[in-house]
Each structure stands twice: as structure tokens, then as C-alpha cells.
Coordinates of C-alpha atoms in Angstrom, one line a residue:
M179 CA -14.0 11.0 1.4
L180 CA -13.9 7.5 -0.1
L181 CA -16.3 6.1 2.4
T182 CA -19.3 7.6 0.7
N183 CA -18.5 5.5 -2.4
L184 CA -18.3 2.2 -0.5
K185 CA -20.2 -0.6 -2.1
L186 CA -21.9 -2.9 0.5
D187 CA -22.7 -6.5 -0.2
Q188 CA -26.3 -7.2 0.6
H189 CA -26.1 -10.9 -0.2
T190 CA -23.6 -12.0 2.4
D191 CA -24.1 -13.2 6.0
R192 CA -21.6 -10.5 7.2
P193 CA -23.5 -7.7 8.9
L194 CA -23.5 -4.3 7.1
Y195 CA -22.0 -2.5 10.2
A196 CA -19.1 -5.0 10.1
Q197 CA -18.5 -4.3 6.4
I198 CA -18.4 -0.6 7.0
S199 CA -16.1 -1.0 10.1
A200 CA -13.7 -3.2 8.0
A201 CA -13.6 -0.6 5.2
I202 CA -12.7 2.2 7.5
K203 CA -9.9 0.1 9.0
E204 CA -8.6 -0.7 5.6
Q205 CA -8.5 3.0 4.6
L206 CA -6.7 3.9 7.8
H207 CA -4.1 1.2 7.1
S208 CA -3.7 2.3 3.5
G209 CA -3.3 6.0 4.4
Q210 CA -6.5 7.1 2.6
I211 CA -7.7 8.3 6.0
S212 CA -5.1 10.1 8.0
A213 CA -4.9 10.7 11.7
G214 CA -7.1 13.7 12.6
D215 CA -9.4 13.4 9.6
K216 CA -13.0 14.0 10.3
L217 CA -15.3 11.2 9.1
P218 CA -18.7 11.9 7.5
S219 CA -21.5 12.4 10.0
V220 CA -23.8 9.4 10.8
R221 CA -26.7 11.1 8.8
K222 CA -24.5 11.8 5.8
L223 CA -22.9 8.4 5.6
A224 CA -26.2 6.6 6.1
A225 CA -27.7 8.6 3.2
A226 CA -24.7 7.9 0.9
L227 CA -24.6 4.2 1.6
Q228 CA -28.4 3.9 1.8
A229 CA -28.1 2.3 5.2
S230 CA -29.8 2.9 8.5
R231 CA -28.4 5.4 11.0
T232 CA -28.3 2.6 13.5
T233 CA -26.0 0.6 11.2
I234 CA -23.6 3.5 10.8
E235 CA -23.7 4.2 14.6
S236 CA -22.9 0.6 15.3
A237 CA -19.9 0.7 12.9
Y238 CA -18.5 3.9 14.4
N239 CA -19.1 2.8 18.0
Q240 CA -17.2 -0.5 17.3
L241 CA -14.3 1.5 15.8
V242 CA -14.2 3.8 18.8
A243 CA -14.2 0.8 21.2
D244 CA -11.3 -0.7 19.1
G245 CA -9.3 2.6 19.3
Y246 CA -9.5 3.5 15.6
L247 CA -11.8 6.5 16.0
L248 CA -12.3 9.3 18.5
N249 CA -15.8 10.5 19.3
E250 CA -15.8 14.2 20.2
P251 CA -19.1 15.4 21.5
K252 CA -20.8 18.0 19.2
R253 CA -18.0 17.8 16.8
G254 CA -18.2 14.2 15.4
Y255 CA -15.9 11.3 14.7
F256 CA -12.2 11.6 14.0
A257 CA -9.5 9.2 12.9
A258 CA -7.2 8.3 15.8
A259 CA -3.4 8.6 15.6
L260 CA -2.3 5.0 15.7
A261 CA 1.4 4.5 16.6
G262 CA 3.3 2.4 14.2
L263 CA 0.5 2.2 11.7
R264 CA 1.6 1.0 8.2
S265 CA -0.1 -0.1 5.1
R266 CA -0.7 -3.8 5.1
S267 CA 0.5 -4.0 1.6
D268 CA 3.8 -2.4 2.7
A269 CA 4.2 -4.8 5.6
P270 CA 7.6 -6.6 5.4
V271 CA 7.3 -10.2 4.3
T272 CA 9.9 -12.6 5.8
Q273 CA 10.6 -15.8 4.0
S274 CA 11.0 -18.6 6.4
I275 CA 13.8 -21.0 5.9
E276 CA 12.5 -24.6 5.8
P277 CA 14.6 -26.9 8.0
P278 CA 15.8 -30.1 6.4
A279 CA 13.2 -32.8 6.1
V280 CA 13.2 -35.4 8.9
R281 CA 13.1 -39.0 7.7
Y282 CA 14.1 -40.6 11.0
N283 CA 13.0 -39.1 14.3
F284 CA 14.8 -40.0 17.5
A285 CA 13.2 -37.1 19.4
N286 CA 11.1 -37.6 22.5
N287 CA 8.0 -35.5 21.5
Y288 CA 5.9 -38.2 19.9
I289 CA 5.1 -41.9 20.1
D290 CA 4.3 -44.7 17.7
P291 CA 0.6 -44.0 17.0
A292 CA 0.0 -47.7 16.4
S293 CA 0.9 -48.4 20.0
F294 CA -2.1 -46.5 21.4
P295 CA -5.6 -48.3 21.6
T296 CA -7.5 -45.5 19.8
D297 CA -10.7 -47.4 19.5
L298 CA -10.8 -48.3 23.1
W299 CA -10.0 -44.8 24.2
R300 CA -12.8 -43.4 22.0
R301 CA -15.2 -45.7 23.8
Y302 CA -14.3 -44.2 27.2
L303 CA -14.5 -40.7 25.8
N304 CA -18.0 -41.4 24.5
R305 CA -19.0 -42.7 27.9
A306 CA -17.7 -39.5 29.5
L307 CA -19.7 -37.4 27.2
K308 CA -22.9 -38.9 28.6
N309 CA -22.2 -37.4 32.0
K310 CA -24.0 -34.1 31.3
A311 CA -24.1 -33.0 34.9
L312 CA -20.3 -32.9 35.2
L313 CA -19.7 -31.5 31.7
S314 CA -21.9 -28.4 32.1
G315 CA -19.4 -26.5 34.3
Y316 CA -15.7 -25.7 34.4
G317 CA -14.9 -28.8 36.5
E318 CA -13.4 -29.1 39.9
P319 CA -10.3 -26.8 40.2
Q320 CA -8.3 -29.6 42.0
G321 CA -9.3 -32.2 39.4
E322 CA -12.4 -34.5 39.1
T323 CA -13.0 -36.4 42.3
E324 CA -13.5 -39.7 40.4
L325 CA -10.1 -39.4 38.7
R326 CA -8.3 -38.4 41.9
R327 CA -9.8 -41.5 43.7
T328 CA -8.7 -43.7 40.8
L329 CA -5.2 -42.2 40.7
A330 CA -4.7 -42.7 44.4
K331 CA -5.2 -46.5 43.9
Y332 CA -3.3 -46.8 40.7
S333 CA -0.3 -44.8 41.7
S334 CA -0.1 -46.9 44.9
A335 CA -0.2 -50.2 42.9
A336 CA 2.0 -49.1 40.1
R337 CA 4.5 -46.7 41.7
G338 CA 4.2 -47.3 45.4
V339 CA 2.9 -43.8 46.0
V340 CA 1.1 -43.4 49.3
C341 CA -1.6 -40.7 49.3
S342 CA -5.2 -39.9 49.6
P343 CA -7.3 -38.4 46.8
E344 CA -7.4 -35.1 48.7
Q345 CA -3.6 -34.8 48.2
I346 CA -3.8 -35.0 44.4
V347 CA -3.9 -32.0 42.1
I348 CA -4.7 -32.5 38.4
G349 CA -3.3 -30.3 35.7
A350 CA -2.6 -30.0 32.0
G351 CA 1.0 -31.0 31.9
V352 CA 3.8 -30.8 34.5
Q353 CA 4.5 -27.1 33.9
S354 CA 1.0 -26.1 34.9
L355 CA 1.4 -27.9 38.1
L356 CA 4.8 -26.3 38.8
Q357 CA 3.1 -23.0 38.4
I358 CA 0.8 -23.9 41.3
L359 CA 3.6 -25.2 43.3
I360 CA 5.6 -22.0 43.0
D361 CA 2.7 -20.0 44.3
I362 CA 2.3 -22.4 47.2
L363 CA 6.0 -22.3 48.2
Q364 CA 6.5 -18.6 47.9
P365 CA 7.6 -16.5 49.7
E366 CA 9.0 -19.2 52.1
L367 CA 11.1 -20.7 49.3
T368 CA 12.6 -18.9 46.3
E369 CA 15.6 -21.1 45.5
I370 CA 15.7 -24.6 43.9
A371 CA 18.5 -27.0 42.8
L372 CA 17.9 -29.5 39.9
E373 CA 19.7 -32.7 39.5
A374 CA 22.3 -32.2 36.8
P375 CA 22.1 -31.6 33.9
G376 CA 18.7 -30.1 34.7
F377 CA 15.3 -29.6 33.0
A378 CA 15.2 -26.5 30.8
Q379 CA 11.4 -25.9 30.8
A380 CA 11.2 -26.1 34.6
E381 CA 14.3 -23.9 35.0
R382 CA 12.8 -21.2 32.8
L383 CA 9.5 -21.3 34.8
F384 CA 11.2 -21.0 38.2
T385 CA 13.6 -18.3 36.9
S386 CA 10.7 -16.2 35.4
H387 CA 9.2 -16.1 38.9
G388 CA 12.5 -14.7 40.4
W389 CA 13.8 -18.0 41.8
Q390 CA 17.5 -18.7 42.0
V391 CA 18.2 -22.0 40.1
H392 CA 21.2 -24.2 40.7
H393 CA 22.3 -27.7 39.7
F394 CA 23.5 -30.4 42.1
S395 CA 24.8 -34.0 42.1
T396 CA 23.2 -36.7 44.2
E397 CA 26.7 -37.7 45.1
Q398 CA 27.4 -34.4 46.8
L399 CA 24.6 -33.5 49.2
D400 CA 25.4 -30.9 51.8
A401 CA 23.7 -28.3 54.0
K402 CA 24.4 -25.5 51.5
L403 CA 21.9 -26.8 49.0
P404 CA 18.5 -25.1 48.7
R405 CA 15.5 -26.4 50.6
L406 CA 13.9 -27.7 47.4
L407 CA 15.7 -30.3 45.2
Y408 CA 14.2 -31.3 41.8
V409 CA 15.0 -35.0 41.1
S410 CA 13.9 -37.4 38.3
P411 CA 15.0 -40.9 39.3
S412 CA 14.6 -42.2 35.7
N413 CA 15.7 -39.0 33.9
P414 CA 17.5 -40.1 30.7
Y415 CA 19.5 -36.9 30.5
K416 CA 21.7 -37.9 33.4
G417 CA 22.5 -41.2 31.9
R418 CA 21.4 -43.5 34.7
S419 CA 18.7 -44.1 37.3
L420 CA 19.3 -43.4 40.9
S421 CA 21.0 -46.1 42.8
P422 CA 19.4 -47.5 46.0
Q423 CA 22.0 -45.7 48.1
Q424 CA 21.4 -42.4 46.3
R425 CA 17.7 -42.7 46.9
L426 CA 18.2 -43.3 50.6
S427 CA 20.7 -40.5 50.8
L428 CA 18.2 -38.0 49.3
L429 CA 15.5 -39.1 51.7
H430 CA 17.8 -38.8 54.7
W431 CA 19.0 -35.4 53.5
A432 CA 15.4 -34.1 53.2
A433 CA 14.4 -35.4 56.6
E434 CA 17.6 -34.0 58.3
H435 CA 17.2 -30.5 56.8
H436 CA 13.4 -30.4 57.0
T437 CA 13.0 -29.6 53.4
Y438 CA 11.4 -31.0 50.2
L439 CA 12.2 -33.3 47.3
L440 CA 10.3 -32.6 44.1
E441 CA 10.1 -36.0 42.4
D442 CA 9.4 -36.0 38.7
D443 CA 8.6 -39.6 38.0
Y444 CA 9.2 -39.3 34.2
N445 CA 9.1 -42.7 32.6
G446 CA 9.2 -44.4 36.0
E447 CA 7.1 -47.3 34.8
F448 CA 9.5 -48.3 31.9
R449 CA 12.3 -50.5 33.2
Y450 CA 13.2 -53.5 31.0
F451 CA 15.6 -55.8 32.7
S452 CA 14.3 -55.6 36.3
R453 CA 11.1 -54.6 38.0
P454 CA 10.3 -50.8 38.1
V455 CA 11.6 -49.2 41.3
S456 CA 9.1 -47.7 43.6
S457 CA 8.8 -44.0 43.9
L458 CA 10.8 -41.9 46.4
Q459 CA 7.4 -40.7 47.7
G460 CA 6.4 -44.2 48.7
M461 CA 9.7 -44.8 50.4
S462 CA 9.4 -41.7 52.5
D463 CA 7.0 -40.9 55.3
G464 CA 5.1 -38.7 52.9
S465 CA 6.1 -35.4 54.6
S466 CA 9.0 -34.3 52.4
V467 CA 8.4 -35.5 48.9
I468 CA 6.2 -33.7 46.3
Y469 CA 5.4 -36.2 43.6
L470 CA 4.8 -35.5 39.9
G471 CA 3.2 -38.1 37.5
S472 CA 2.3 -37.8 33.9
F473 CA 0.4 -39.7 31.2
S474 CA 2.2 -38.2 28.1
R475 CA 4.3 -41.4 27.7
L476 CA 1.9 -43.9 29.0
L477 CA -0.9 -42.8 26.6
L478 CA -0.4 -39.8 24.3
P479 CA 1.7 -36.7 24.4
S480 CA -1.3 -34.7 23.2
L481 CA -3.2 -35.9 26.3
R482 CA -2.1 -33.0 28.5
L483 CA -2.9 -34.6 31.8
S484 CA -0.5 -34.8 34.8
Y485 CA -0.9 -34.9 38.5
M486 CA 0.9 -33.7 41.7
V487 CA 0.8 -35.3 45.1
L488 CA 1.2 -32.7 47.9
P489 CA 2.6 -33.5 51.4
P490 CA 0.0 -32.6 54.1
R491 CA 1.7 -29.4 55.2
L492 CA 1.6 -28.1 51.6
L493 CA -1.9 -29.3 51.1
E494 CA -3.1 -26.8 53.7
R495 CA -1.4 -24.0 51.8
Y496 CA -3.0 -25.2 48.5
R497 CA -6.5 -25.1 50.0
Q498 CA -6.0 -21.4 50.8
L499 CA -5.1 -20.7 47.1
G500 CA -6.9 -23.5 45.2
H501 CA -10.0 -21.4 44.5
L502 CA -7.8 -19.0 42.5
Y503 CA -7.0 -21.7 39.8
N504 CA -9.2 -22.9 37.0
Q505 CA -8.8 -26.5 36.0
T506 CA -6.5 -26.7 33.0
S507 CA -7.2 -30.3 32.0
S508 CA -10.3 -31.3 30.1
T509 CA -13.1 -32.7 32.2
I510 CA -14.0 -35.2 29.5
E511 CA -10.5 -36.6 29.3
Q512 CA -10.3 -36.8 33.1
L513 CA -13.5 -38.8 33.3
A514 CA -12.4 -41.0 30.4
L515 CA -9.1 -41.7 32.0
A516 CA -10.7 -42.5 35.4
D517 CA -12.8 -45.2 33.7
F518 CA -9.8 -46.4 31.6
I519 CA -7.7 -46.9 34.7
A520 CA -10.5 -48.4 36.8
A521 CA -11.3 -51.0 34.1
G522 CA -7.6 -52.2 34.1
A523 CA -7.1 -50.9 30.5
L524 CA -4.1 -48.8 31.5
R525 CA -2.4 -51.6 33.3
R526 CA -2.8 -53.9 30.3
H527 CA -1.6 -51.1 28.0
V528 CA 1.5 -50.5 30.0
K529 CA 2.3 -54.2 29.9
R530 CA 2.1 -54.1 26.1
L531 CA 4.2 -51.0 25.9
R532 CA 7.0 -52.5 28.1
K533 CA 7.2 -55.5 25.7
L534 CA 7.2 -53.2 22.6
Y535 CA 9.8 -50.8 24.1
S536 CA 12.0 -53.6 25.4
S537 CA 12.1 -55.1 21.9
K538 CA 13.0 -51.7 20.4
N539 CA 15.6 -51.1 23.1
T540 CA 17.4 -54.4 22.3
L541 CA 17.1 -53.9 18.5
L542 CA 18.6 -50.4 18.8
R543 CA 21.6 -51.5 20.9
Q544 CA 22.3 -54.4 18.5
A545 CA 22.1 -52.1 15.5
L546 CA 24.4 -49.6 17.1
T547 CA 27.1 -52.3 17.7
E548 CA 26.8 -53.5 14.1
I549 CA 26.7 -50.2 12.3
L550 CA 28.7 -47.7 14.5
G551 CA 30.8 -50.2 16.5
G552 CA 33.3 -48.7 18.8
R553 CA 32.6 -45.2 17.7
V554 CA 29.8 -44.9 20.2
V555 CA 29.5 -46.0 23.8
V556 CA 26.0 -46.7 25.3
R557 CA 25.9 -44.9 28.7
A558 CA 22.5 -46.0 29.8
Y559 CA 19.7 -48.2 28.5
E560 CA 18.0 -50.1 31.3
S561 CA 15.0 -47.7 31.8
G562 CA 13.0 -45.0 30.1
L563 CA 12.5 -44.5 26.4
H564 CA 16.0 -43.4 25.5
L565 CA 19.5 -44.6 25.0
R566 CA 22.2 -42.2 26.0
L567 CA 25.3 -42.4 23.9
A568 CA 28.8 -41.0 24.0
V569 CA 30.1 -40.3 20.5
N570 CA 33.8 -40.5 19.7
A571 CA 33.9 -37.7 17.3
P572 CA 35.6 -34.2 17.2
L573 CA 32.2 -32.4 17.5
T574 CA 30.1 -31.0 20.2
A575 CA 26.7 -32.5 21.0
A576 CA 25.0 -29.5 19.3
E577 CA 27.2 -30.0 16.2
L578 CA 26.4 -33.8 16.2
A579 CA 22.6 -32.9 16.2
K580 CA 23.0 -30.4 13.4
A581 CA 25.0 -32.8 11.2
A582 CA 22.5 -35.5 11.8
L583 CA 19.6 -33.3 10.8
Q584 CA 21.3 -32.6 7.5
E585 CA 21.0 -36.3 6.8
G586 CA 17.4 -36.3 7.9
V587 CA 17.8 -37.7 11.4
R588 CA 16.6 -35.8 14.5
I589 CA 18.4 -36.6 17.7
L590 CA 18.7 -34.9 21.1
P591 CA 22.0 -33.4 22.2
V592 CA 23.0 -33.7 25.9
Y593 CA 24.5 -30.5 27.3
D594 CA 26.7 -32.0 30.1
K595 CA 30.0 -30.2 30.6
T596 CA 31.4 -32.8 32.9
E597 CA 31.7 -35.5 30.1
L598 CA 34.8 -35.7 28.0
L599 CA 33.0 -37.0 24.9
P600 CA 29.9 -35.4 23.4
E601 CA 26.7 -37.2 24.3
I602 CA 23.3 -37.6 22.7
L603 CA 19.9 -39.3 23.4
L604 CA 18.1 -41.6 21.0
S605 CA 14.4 -41.9 21.8
F606 CA 12.9 -45.1 20.4
A607 CA 9.3 -44.5 21.5
G608 CA 8.1 -43.2 18.1
I609 CA 10.5 -44.5 15.5
Q610 CA 9.4 -47.7 13.7
E611 CA 11.5 -50.8 14.2
N612 CA 12.2 -51.1 10.4
E613 CA 13.6 -47.5 10.4
I614 CA 16.2 -48.1 13.1
R615 CA 19.0 -49.5 10.9
P616 CA 18.7 -47.0 8.0
A617 CA 18.6 -44.2 10.6
L618 CA 21.8 -45.3 12.2
A619 CA 23.4 -45.7 8.7
A620 CA 22.5 -42.1 8.1
L621 CA 24.1 -41.1 11.4
K622 CA 27.3 -42.9 10.4
K623 CA 27.3 -40.9 7.2
A624 CA 26.8 -37.7 9.0
W625 CA 29.5 -38.1 11.7
F626 CA 32.2 -40.3 10.3

């Protein structure tokens, strides 16, 4: 048995029992110890390695707990039969294929880091770290009270949302909040319709919980639709914001059918050529609209902090289940954000962002006209952080994205079967202004 010849390192911080346990695992993986082999007794291995019996027993007990060994009373320790065990040296190595390098990124998963007031945000984080009483636990499951109070005031002023702090639930991203909402609505509801062309991440989440997922158009509302509609008034994927008439139609439909609208207010604060439109939640009586807000675009995508406003009748259901959920968003970041908003820093930051993004929006449209001309048609540009384009090329949206990537440009394809021409999105949140023209020149080379 090779174990009795094992050399232990007495000059390392790694405990001896851990060294012995690792050596046995290695010999199991290499085939030097086979399934069913009996290992040396504790006394014999301790003598061979000049270690204490306690050390050997600790190593063996750890291996038993991990499933590598079997302890048979009065017989000793035996190697377990591990299904699918292979030598680590024989493990297949797959060589990953590196994607083409991205020089110009029109994707929507990042922002211009220079646009974020890092030093100011650090100051509020440091202030939050001094609140030792609140940081010593897991935090309030529904979200820190201070942040919920601040959000109730801010969302009212900025988006016209009418709610109390008690109606707000904080979470790390919209998907974590949708998980809670699904649990609240089931089993009463198990079917949802999303405004075309949909939202892939949300659809996958609902589908994984057994829901039936459909798509709908705001121009064709009827009684056959599910009792939960997912809408995003400023969603760039549909190419336009909701018109005033469509907004009223949705609210009337929800009231008439005694059902819910799930309002994802994605990029609702960014509107460049008119004042931002108030939320659907604020236009309603508060009983039929579930509101979702996020700070991934206002601040940083890495700041995983979103919030949900529940109507009163769903709030009661949440209170029955709320104790089952741990808070997924950092308490430190919640407290920092509460102070950041209360001091007016977020309002000033959004004002700067509107000016920056309006400039990029205009520059991008001008450059599109100069470089691509009539080969593209701008479908929507008045809100959000994207331009939606129709491309006059004999390619699908996915093929346009693939060809662009070969030239070092990342874009977002739009999968809308109702359109005759392929469509894409260009997000200008993260790309530098001096990169816009060379990026479009690269797209021209890729497509035409």
C-alpha cells in the first residue's frame, strides 16, 4: 500500500490530516487504490507516517463523510466504489474557441464607467459601513426600511408611482423579484402574456415554474388574454414607447377583467425630446399594477438592486410568505443608496446622464445617416438607451450580429417575425463618443 510511504510536509500551514486525506483521494483517482481495497489500520498508518492516531482517524473520518471510504465495524476502512471515477490526468481537456475580439460594443450589459460618480458613491458606502447595528445581521427580508421609505418618495417624484414603503419589496435584480411574485400568484395564476417580442430571461423563469407563456400586442386586447400581462412601456425591443391611448387601454382592460399588469419600468427615466412619461402604476388606482424598478442603468449594472411595488391585495399574500425569503441585496448597498437618493445625488446624476445620453443619441443618428445612409432605417430613438434599426440587407438579424462580430462590433439582434426587414439594437450607454463613427464604418464593411 503506497500510503505507508507517504511523505508529509511538517513545514506547511496545511494540517496533516488534510494532507493524508488529499493523498488518499489522489490514489483513488489514479487507480492506485481500487474499489473494495482495505486501507491500513489507524494504528499501522500512524506508525508508518509517524503521526498521531487522532490525525489518522480525522483523515479517515473526513473521507468517510465525503463518500470516498466505507467504515465497516470490526473490519476497518475500505475504498468506496465511486461511479464514473477516472484519473484526473486522463480527464478530457476541451480547448475553448476564443470569440472574435470586440473593439466596439453596442451591447446593453455595461455603461460608460466615466459616467458614474465613483468617489461620491464610495463616500456613501463608507457611511453605511459605520452602521454596525444594521450590518450585524442578514438584513430585513423585505428590504431595509430606510431605503423603502426613500424609494416611496423618489419613485413618486421621478416616476409618478403612488405607494407606501410597506408595499415595496427590495431584491437583487428583477429576476429575484419575479421569483417572489410567482410564489405569491400561484396557484391562482399560472399563465402570463408578455408584450411582443417578449423578455427571454423572464419567460424562462416563468416557464421553469410550469407557467404557460404567451405574447400579445397592445393593439389587440381581448378577454382571452391571461390575467397577468407583462409590459415595459419604454422597452427598446418593441421599437417604440406606449402611446397615451395604449396606456389607457391597458389600464381599462385590467380594471374590466379584474386582473394585473406587471409594469417593468426599464429605462423609464430616459426620454430625450420630451418629459418622461409617468408610470402606469401612477395612472391607475393602484389595485391592478405591479411595478418593477431597477438601478442597473441609473447607477451601475453590477449594483444588483431592484424593487417591486405590490398592490394591496398581493401585499397581504406576500406577508404570509415573506418570512421564507432571505434578502438577496446587500444591506450596505441598500443603506448607501438610501442616503444617495435622500441627498439628491441620484436626481443630479440622472440629470447629467440625460444630457450625456441625449448627446450620444443625436451623434449616433447623425453618423448612421452619413455612413450607412438609406441602408438602414431608424425605427425608434426617442427614449431608452438604444436605437432600433431596420437593415436593408439579405440577412437575418442573427446573421447580421454574427457578421458584425467578425469585424469586432457587438450588436443586439431583434427577433421579431412580424417585420419584413431584419432589425437590430444599438445601445449607446457604454460606447465612447469617439468610437461611434469607426464602429459604424466597421458595420458597413461587415454588411454591405
